[in-house]
mmCIF file as gemmi writes it, N, C-alpha and C atoms, coordinates in Angstrom:
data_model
loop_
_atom_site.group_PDB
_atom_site.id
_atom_site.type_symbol
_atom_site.label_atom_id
_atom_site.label_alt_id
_atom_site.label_comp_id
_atom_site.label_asym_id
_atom_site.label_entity_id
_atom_site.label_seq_id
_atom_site.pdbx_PDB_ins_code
_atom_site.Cartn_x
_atom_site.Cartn_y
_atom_site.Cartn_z
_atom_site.occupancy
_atom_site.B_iso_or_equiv
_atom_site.pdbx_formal_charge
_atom_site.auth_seq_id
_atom_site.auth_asym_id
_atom_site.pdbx_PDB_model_num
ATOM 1 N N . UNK Axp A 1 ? -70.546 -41.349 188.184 1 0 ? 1 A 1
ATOM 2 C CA . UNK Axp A 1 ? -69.722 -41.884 187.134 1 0 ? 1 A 1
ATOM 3 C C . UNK Axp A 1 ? -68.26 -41.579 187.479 1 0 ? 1 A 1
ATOM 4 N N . UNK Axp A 2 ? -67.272 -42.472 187.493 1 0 ? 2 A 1
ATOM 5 C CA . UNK Axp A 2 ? -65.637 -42.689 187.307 1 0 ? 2 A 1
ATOM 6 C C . UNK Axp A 2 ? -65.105 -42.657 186.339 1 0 ? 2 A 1
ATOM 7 N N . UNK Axp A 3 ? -64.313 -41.956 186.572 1 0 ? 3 A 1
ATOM 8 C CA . UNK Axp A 3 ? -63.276 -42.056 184.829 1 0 ? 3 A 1
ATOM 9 C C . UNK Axp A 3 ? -62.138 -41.546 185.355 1 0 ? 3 A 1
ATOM 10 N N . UNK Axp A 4 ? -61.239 -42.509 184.669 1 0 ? 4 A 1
ATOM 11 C CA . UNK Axp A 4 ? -59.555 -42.242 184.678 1 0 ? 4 A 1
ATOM 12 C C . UNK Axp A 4 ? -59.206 -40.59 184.849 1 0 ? 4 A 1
ATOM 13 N N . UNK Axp A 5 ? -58.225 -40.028 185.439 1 0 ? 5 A 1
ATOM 14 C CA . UNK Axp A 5 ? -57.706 -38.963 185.787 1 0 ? 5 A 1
ATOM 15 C C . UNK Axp A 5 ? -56.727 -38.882 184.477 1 0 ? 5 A 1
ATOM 16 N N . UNK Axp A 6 ? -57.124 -37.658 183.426 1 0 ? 6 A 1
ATOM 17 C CA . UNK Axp A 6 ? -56.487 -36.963 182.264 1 0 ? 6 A 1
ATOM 18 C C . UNK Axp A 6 ? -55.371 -36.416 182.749 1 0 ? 6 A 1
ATOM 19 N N . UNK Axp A 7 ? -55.506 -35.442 183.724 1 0 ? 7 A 1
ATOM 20 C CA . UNK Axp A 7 ? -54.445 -34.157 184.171 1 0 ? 7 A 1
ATOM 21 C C . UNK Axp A 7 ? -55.187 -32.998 183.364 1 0 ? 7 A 1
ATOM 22 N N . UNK Axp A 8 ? -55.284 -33.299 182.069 1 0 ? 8 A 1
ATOM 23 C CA . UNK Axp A 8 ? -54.91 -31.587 181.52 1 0 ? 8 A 1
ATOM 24 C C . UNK Axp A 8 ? -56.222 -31.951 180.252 1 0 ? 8 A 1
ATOM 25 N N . UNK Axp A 9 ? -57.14 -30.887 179.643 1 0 ? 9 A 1
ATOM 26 C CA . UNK Axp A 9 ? -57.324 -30.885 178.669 1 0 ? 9 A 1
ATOM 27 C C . UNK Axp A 9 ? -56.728 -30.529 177.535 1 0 ? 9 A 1
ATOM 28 N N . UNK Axp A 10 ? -57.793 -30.491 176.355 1 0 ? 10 A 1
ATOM 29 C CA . UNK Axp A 10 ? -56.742 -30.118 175.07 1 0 ? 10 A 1
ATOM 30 C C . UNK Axp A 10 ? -56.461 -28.33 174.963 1 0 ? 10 A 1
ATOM 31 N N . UNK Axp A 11 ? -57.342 -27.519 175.605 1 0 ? 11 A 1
ATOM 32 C CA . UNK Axp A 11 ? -56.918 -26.475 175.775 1 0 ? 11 A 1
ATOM 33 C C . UNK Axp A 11 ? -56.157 -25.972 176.5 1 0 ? 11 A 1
ATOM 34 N N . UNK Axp A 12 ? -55.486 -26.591 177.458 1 0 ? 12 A 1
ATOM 35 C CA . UNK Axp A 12 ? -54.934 -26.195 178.734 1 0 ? 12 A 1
ATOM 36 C C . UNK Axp A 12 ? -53.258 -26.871 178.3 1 0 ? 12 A 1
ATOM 37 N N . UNK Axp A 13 ? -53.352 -28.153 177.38 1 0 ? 13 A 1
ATOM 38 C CA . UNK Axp A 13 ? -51.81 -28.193 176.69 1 0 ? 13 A 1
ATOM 39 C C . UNK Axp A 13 ? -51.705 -27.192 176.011 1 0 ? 13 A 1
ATOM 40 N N . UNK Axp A 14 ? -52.554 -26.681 174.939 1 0 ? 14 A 1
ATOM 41 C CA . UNK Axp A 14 ? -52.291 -25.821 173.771 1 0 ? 14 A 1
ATOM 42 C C . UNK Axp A 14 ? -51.805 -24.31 174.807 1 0 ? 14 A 1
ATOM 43 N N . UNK Axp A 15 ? -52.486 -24.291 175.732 1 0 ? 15 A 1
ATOM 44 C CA . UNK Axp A 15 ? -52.323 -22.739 176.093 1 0 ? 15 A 1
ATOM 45 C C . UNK Axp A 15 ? -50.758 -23.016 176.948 1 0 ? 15 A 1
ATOM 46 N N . UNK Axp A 16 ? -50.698 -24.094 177.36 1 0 ? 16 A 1
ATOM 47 C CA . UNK Axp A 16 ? -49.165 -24.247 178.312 1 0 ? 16 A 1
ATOM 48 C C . UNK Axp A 16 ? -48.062 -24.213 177.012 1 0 ? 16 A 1
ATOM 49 N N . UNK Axp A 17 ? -48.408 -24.525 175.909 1 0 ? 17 A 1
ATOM 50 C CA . UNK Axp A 17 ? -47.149 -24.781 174.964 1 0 ? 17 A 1
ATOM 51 C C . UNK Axp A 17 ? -47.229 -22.965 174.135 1 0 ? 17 A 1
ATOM 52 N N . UNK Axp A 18 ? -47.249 -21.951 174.26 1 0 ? 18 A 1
ATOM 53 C CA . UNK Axp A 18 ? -47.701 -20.933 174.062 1 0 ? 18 A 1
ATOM 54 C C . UNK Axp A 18 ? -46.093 -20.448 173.673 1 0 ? 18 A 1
ATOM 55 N N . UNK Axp A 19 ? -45.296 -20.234 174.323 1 0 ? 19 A 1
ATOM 56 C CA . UNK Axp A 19 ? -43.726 -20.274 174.658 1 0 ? 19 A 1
ATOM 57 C C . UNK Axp A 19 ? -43.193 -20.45 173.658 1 0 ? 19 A 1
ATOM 58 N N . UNK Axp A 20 ? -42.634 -20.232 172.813 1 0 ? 20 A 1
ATOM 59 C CA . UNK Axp A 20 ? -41.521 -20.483 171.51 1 0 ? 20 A 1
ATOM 60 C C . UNK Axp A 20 ? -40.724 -21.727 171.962 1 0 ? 20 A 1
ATOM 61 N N . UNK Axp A 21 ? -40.218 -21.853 172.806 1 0 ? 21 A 1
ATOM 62 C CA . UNK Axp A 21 ? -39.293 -23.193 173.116 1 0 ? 21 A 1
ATOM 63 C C . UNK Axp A 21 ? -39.944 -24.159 173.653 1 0 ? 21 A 1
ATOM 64 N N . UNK Axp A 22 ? -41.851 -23.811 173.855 1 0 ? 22 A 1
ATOM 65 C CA . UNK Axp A 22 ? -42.055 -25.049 174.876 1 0 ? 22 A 1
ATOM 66 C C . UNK Axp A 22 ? -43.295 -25.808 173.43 1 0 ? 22 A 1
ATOM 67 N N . UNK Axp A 23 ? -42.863 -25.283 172.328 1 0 ? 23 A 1
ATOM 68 C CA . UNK Axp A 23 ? -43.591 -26.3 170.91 1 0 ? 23 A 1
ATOM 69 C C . UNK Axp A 23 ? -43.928 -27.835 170.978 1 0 ? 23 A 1
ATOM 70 N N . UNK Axp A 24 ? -45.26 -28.486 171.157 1 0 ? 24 A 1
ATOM 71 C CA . UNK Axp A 24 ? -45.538 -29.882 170.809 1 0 ? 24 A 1
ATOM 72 C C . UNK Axp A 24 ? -44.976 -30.173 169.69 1 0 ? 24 A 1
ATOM 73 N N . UNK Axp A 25 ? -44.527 -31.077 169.645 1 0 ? 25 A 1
ATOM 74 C CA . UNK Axp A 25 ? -43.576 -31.973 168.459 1 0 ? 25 A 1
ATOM 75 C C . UNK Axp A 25 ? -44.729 -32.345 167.452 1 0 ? 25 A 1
ATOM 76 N N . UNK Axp A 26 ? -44.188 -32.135 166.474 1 0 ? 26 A 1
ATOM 77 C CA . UNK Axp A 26 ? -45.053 -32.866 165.469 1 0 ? 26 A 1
ATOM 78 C C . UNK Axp A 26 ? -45.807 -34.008 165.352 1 0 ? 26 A 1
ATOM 79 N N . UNK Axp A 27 ? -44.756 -34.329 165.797 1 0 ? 27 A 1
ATOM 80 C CA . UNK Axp A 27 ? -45.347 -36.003 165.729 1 0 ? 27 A 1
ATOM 81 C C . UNK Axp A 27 ? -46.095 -36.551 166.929 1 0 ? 27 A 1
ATOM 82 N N . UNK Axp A 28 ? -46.362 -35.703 167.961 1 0 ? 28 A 1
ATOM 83 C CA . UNK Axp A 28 ? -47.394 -36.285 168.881 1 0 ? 28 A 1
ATOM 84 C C . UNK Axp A 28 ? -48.367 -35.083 168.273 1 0 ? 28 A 1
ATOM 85 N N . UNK Axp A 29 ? -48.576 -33.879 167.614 1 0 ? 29 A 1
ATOM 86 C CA . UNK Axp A 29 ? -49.586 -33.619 166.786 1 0 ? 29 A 1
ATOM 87 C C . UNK Axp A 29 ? -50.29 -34.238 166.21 1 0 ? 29 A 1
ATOM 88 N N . UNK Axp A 30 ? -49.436 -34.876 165.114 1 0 ? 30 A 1
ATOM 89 C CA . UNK Axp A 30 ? -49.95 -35.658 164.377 1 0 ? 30 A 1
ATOM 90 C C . UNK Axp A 30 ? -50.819 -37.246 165.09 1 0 ? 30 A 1
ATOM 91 N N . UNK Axp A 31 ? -50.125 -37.739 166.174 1 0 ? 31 A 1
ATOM 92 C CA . UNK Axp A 31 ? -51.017 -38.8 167.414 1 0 ? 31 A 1
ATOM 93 C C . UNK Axp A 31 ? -52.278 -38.034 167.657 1 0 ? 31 A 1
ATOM 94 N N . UNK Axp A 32 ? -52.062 -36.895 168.646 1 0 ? 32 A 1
ATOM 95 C CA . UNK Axp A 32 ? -53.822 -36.268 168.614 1 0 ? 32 A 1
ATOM 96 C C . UNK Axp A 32 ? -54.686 -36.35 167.858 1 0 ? 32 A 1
ATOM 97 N N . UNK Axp A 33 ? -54.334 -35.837 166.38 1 0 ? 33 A 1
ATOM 98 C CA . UNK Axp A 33 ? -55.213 -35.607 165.947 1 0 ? 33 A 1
ATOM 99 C C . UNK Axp A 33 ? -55.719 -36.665 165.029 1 0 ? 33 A 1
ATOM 100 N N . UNK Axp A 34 ? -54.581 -37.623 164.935 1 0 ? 34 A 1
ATOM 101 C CA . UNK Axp A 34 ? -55.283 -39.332 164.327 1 0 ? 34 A 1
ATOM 102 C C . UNK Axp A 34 ? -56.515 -40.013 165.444 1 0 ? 34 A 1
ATOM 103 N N . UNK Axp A 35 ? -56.007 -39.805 166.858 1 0 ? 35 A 1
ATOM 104 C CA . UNK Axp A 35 ? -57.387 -39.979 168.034 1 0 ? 35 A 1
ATOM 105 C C . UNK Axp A 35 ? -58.206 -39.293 168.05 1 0 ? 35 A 1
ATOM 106 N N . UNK Axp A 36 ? -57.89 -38.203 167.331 1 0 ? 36 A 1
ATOM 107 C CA . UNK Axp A 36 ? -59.654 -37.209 167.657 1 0 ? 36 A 1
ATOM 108 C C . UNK Axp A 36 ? -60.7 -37.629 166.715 1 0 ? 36 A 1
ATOM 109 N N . UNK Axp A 37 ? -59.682 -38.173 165.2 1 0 ? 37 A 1
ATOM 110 C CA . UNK Axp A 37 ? -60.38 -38.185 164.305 1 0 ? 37 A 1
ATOM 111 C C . UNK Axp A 37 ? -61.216 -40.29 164.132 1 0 ? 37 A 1
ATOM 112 N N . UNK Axp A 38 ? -60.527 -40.762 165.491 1 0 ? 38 A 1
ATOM 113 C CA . UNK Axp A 38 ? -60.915 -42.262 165.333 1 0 ? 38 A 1
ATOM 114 C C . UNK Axp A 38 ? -62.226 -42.494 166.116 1 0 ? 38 A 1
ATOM 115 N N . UNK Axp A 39 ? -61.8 -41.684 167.076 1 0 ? 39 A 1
ATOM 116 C CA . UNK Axp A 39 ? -62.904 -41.363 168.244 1 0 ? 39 A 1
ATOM 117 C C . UNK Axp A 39 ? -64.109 -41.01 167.746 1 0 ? 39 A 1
ATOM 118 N N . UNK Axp A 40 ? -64.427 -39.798 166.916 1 0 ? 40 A 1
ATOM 119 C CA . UNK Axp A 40 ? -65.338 -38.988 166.256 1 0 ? 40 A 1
ATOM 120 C C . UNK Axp A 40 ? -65.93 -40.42 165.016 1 0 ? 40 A 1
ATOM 121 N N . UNK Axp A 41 ? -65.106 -41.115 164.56 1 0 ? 41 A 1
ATOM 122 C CA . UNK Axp A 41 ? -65.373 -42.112 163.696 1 0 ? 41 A 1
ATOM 123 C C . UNK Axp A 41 ? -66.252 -43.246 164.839 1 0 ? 41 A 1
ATOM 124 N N . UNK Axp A 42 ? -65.964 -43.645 165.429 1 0 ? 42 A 1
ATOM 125 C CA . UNK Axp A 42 ? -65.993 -44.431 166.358 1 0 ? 42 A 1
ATOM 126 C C . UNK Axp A 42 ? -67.747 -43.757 166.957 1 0 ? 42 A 1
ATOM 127 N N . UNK Axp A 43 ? -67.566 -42.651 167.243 1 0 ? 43 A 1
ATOM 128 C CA . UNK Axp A 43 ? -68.881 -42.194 167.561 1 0 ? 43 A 1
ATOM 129 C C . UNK Axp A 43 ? -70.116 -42.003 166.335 1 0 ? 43 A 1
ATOM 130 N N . UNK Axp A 44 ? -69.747 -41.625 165.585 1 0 ? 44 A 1
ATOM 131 C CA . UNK Axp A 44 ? -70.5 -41.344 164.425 1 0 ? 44 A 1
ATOM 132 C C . UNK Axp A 44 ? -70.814 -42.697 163.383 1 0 ? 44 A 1
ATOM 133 N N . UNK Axp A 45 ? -69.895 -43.809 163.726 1 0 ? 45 A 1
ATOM 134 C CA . UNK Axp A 45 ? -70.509 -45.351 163.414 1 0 ? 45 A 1
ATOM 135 C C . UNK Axp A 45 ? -71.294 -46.236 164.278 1 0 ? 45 A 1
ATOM 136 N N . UNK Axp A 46 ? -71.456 -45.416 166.111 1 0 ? 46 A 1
ATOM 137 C CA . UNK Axp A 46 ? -72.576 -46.1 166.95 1 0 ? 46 A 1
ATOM 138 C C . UNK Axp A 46 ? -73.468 -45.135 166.555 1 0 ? 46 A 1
ATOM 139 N N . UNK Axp A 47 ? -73.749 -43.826 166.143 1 0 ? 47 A 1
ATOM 140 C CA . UNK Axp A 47 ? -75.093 -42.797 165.442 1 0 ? 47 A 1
ATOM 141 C C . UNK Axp A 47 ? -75.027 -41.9 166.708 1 0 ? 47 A 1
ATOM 142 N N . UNK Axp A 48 ? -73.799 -41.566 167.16 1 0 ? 48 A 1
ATOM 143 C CA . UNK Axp A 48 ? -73.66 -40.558 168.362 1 0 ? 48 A 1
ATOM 144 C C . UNK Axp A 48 ? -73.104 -39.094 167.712 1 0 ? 48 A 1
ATOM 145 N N . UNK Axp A 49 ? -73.929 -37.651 167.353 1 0 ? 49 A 1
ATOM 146 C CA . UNK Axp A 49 ? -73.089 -36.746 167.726 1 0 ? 49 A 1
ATOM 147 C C . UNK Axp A 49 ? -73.119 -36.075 168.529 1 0 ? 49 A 1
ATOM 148 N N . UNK Axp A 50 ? -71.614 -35.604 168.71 1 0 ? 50 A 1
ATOM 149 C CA . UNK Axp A 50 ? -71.345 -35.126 169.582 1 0 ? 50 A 1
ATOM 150 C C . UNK Axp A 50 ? -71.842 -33.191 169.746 1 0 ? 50 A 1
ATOM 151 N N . UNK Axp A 51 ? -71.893 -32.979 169.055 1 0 ? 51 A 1
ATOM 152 C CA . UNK Axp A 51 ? -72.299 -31.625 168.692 1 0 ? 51 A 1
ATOM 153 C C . UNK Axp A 51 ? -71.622 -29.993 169.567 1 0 ? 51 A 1
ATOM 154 N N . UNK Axp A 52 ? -70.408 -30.563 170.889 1 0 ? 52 A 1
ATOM 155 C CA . UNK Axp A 52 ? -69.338 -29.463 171.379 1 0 ? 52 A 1
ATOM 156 C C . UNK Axp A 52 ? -68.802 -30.143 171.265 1 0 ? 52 A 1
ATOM 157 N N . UNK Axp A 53 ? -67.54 -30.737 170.099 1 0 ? 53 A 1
ATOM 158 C CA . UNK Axp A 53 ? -66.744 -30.396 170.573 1 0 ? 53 A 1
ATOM 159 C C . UNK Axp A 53 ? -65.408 -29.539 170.214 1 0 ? 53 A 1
ATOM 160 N N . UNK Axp A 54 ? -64.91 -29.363 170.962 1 0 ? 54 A 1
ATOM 161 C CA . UNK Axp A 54 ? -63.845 -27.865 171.302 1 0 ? 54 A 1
ATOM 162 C C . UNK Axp A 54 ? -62.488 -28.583 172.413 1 0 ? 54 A 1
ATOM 163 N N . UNK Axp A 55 ? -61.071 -28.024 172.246 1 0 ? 55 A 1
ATOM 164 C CA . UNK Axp A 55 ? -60.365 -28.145 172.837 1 0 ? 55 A 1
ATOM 165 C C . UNK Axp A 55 ? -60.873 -28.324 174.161 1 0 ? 55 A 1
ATOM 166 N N . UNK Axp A 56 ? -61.476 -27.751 174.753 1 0 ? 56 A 1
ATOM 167 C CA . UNK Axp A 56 ? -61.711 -28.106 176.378 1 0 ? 56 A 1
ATOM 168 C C . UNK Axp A 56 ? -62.596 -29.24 176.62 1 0 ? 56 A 1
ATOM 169 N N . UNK Axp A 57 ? -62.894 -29.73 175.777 1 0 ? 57 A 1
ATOM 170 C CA . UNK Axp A 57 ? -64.553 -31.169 175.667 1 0 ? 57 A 1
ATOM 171 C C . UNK Axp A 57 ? -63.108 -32.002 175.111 1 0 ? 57 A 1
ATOM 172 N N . UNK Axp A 58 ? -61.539 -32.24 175.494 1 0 ? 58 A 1
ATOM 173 C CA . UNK Axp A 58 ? -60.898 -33.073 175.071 1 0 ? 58 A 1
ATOM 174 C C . UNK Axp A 58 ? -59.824 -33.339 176.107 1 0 ? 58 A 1
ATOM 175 N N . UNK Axp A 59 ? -60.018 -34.638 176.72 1 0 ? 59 A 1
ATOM 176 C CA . UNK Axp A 59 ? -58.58 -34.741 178.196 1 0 ? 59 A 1
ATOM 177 C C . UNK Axp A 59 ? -57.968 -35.434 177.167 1 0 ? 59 A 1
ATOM 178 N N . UNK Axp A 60 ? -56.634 -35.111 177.766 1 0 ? 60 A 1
ATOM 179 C CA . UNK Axp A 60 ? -55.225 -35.603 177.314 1 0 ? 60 A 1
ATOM 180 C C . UNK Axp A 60 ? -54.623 -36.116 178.508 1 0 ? 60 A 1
ATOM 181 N N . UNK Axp A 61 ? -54.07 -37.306 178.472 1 0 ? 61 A 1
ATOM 182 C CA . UNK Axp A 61 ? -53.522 -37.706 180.098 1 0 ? 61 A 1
ATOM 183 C C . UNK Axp A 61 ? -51.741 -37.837 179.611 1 0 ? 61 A 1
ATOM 184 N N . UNK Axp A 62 ? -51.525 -38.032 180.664 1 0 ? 62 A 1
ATOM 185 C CA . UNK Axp A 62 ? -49.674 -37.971 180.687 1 0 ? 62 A 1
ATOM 186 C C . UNK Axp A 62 ? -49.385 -38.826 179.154 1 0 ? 62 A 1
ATOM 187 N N . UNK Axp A 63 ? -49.605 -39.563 178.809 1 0 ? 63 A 1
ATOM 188 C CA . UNK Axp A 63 ? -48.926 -40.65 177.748 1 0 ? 63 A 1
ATOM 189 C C . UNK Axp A 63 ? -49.44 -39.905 176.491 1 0 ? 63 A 1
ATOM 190 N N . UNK Axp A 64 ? -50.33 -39.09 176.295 1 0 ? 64 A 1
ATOM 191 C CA . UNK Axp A 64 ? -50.754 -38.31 175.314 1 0 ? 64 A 1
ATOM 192 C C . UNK Axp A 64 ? -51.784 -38.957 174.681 1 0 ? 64 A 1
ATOM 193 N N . UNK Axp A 65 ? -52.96 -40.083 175.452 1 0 ? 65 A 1
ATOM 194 C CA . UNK Axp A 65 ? -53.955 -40.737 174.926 1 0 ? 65 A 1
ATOM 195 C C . UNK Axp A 65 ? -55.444 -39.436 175.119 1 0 ? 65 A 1
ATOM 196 N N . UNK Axp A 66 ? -56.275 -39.6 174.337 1 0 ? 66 A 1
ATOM 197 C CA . UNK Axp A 66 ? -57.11 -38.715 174.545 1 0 ? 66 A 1
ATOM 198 C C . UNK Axp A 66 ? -58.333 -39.229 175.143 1 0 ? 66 A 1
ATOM 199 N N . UNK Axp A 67 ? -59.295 -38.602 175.358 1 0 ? 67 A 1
ATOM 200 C CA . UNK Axp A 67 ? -60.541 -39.033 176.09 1 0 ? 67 A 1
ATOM 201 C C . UNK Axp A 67 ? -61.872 -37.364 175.495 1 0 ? 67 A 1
ATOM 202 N N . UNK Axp A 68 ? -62.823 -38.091 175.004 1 0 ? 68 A 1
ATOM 203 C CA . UNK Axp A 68 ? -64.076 -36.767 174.568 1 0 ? 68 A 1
ATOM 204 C C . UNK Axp A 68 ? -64.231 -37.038 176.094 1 0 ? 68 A 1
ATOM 205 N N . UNK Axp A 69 ? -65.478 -36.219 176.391 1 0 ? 69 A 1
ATOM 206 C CA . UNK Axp A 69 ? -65.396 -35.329 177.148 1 0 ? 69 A 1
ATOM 207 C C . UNK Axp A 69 ? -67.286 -34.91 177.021 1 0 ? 69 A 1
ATOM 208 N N . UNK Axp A 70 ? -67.853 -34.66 177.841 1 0 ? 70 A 1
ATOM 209 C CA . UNK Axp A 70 ? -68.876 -33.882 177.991 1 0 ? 70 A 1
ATOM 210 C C . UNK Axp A 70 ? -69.996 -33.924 176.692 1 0 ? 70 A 1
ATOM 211 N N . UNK Axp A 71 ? -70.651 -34.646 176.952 1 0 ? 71 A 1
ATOM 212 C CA . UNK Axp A 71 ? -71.714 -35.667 175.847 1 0 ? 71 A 1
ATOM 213 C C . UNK Axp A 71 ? -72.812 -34.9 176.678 1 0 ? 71 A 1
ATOM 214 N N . UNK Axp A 72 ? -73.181 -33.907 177.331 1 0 ? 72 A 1
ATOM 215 C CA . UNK Axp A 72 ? -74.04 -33.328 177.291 1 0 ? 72 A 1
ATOM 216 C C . UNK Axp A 72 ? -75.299 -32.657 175.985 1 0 ? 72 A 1
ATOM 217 N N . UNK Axp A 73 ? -74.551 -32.332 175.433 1 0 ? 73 A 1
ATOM 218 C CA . UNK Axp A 73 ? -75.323 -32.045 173.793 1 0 ? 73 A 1
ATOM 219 C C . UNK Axp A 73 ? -75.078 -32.88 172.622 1 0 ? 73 A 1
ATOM 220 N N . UNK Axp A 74 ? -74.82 -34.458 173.475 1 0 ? 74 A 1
ATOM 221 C CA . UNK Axp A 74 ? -74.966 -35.026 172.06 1 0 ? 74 A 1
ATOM 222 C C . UNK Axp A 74 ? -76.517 -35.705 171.903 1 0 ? 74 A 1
ATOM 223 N N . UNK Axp A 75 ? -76.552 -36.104 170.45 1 0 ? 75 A 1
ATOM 224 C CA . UNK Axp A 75 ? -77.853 -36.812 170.117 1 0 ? 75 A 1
ATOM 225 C C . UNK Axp A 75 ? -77.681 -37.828 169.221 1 0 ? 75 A 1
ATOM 226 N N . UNK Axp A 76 ? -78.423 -38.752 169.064 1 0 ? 76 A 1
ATOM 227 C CA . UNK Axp A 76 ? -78.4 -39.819 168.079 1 0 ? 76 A 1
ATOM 228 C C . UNK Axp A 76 ? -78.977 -39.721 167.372 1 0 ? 76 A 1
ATOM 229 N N . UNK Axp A 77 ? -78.587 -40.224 165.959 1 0 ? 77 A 1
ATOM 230 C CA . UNK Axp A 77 ? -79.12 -39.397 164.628 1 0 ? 77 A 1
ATOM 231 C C . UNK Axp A 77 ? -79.414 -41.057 163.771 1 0 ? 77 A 1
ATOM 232 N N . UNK Axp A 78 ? -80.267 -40.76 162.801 1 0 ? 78 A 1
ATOM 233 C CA . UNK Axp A 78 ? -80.445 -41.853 162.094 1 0 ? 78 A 1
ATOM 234 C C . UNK Axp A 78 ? -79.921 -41.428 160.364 1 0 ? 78 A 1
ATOM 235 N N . UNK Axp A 79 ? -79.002 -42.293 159.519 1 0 ? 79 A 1
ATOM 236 C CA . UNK Axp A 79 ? -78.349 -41.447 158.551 1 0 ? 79 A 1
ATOM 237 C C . UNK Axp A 79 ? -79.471 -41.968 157.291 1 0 ? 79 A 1
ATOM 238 N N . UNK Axp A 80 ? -80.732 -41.52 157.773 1 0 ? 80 A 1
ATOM 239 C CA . UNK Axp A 80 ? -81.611 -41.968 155.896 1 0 ? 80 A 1
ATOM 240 C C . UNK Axp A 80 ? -81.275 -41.098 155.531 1 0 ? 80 A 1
């Protein structure tokens, strides 16, 4: 399997911005976490969960688009 080159996960920004002067801006905060939460929508309306995930089960590539990550422990669920 191929997939686009991220650079960095979501733990590996959070731990680089650690620094008092090197703070993510709000407002690409606020971008992440509208994609984490469309994605997770997006999965949970085909009946996919994901069941890890965690900052490191999340690439972030240069433009600040996100990508899940490691569907190893997910399962498909039926919602009766």
């Amino acid at each position: 399997m191929v997939h686009q080159y991220a650079g960095k996960d979501l733990h590996n920004l959070m731990r680089d911005q650690m620094p008092a002067e090197a703070k993510i801006r709000p407002d690409i905060v606020c971008f992440l976490m509208y994609q984490v939460v469309r994605a997770l929508l997006f999965l949970h309306s085909a009946g996919i969960l994901h069941r890890d995930l965690k900052p490191s089960n999340i690439a972030v590539d240069g433009e600040n688009n996100l990508k899940i990550l490691d569907f190893g422990m997910a399962r498909l669920y039926n919602p009766r």
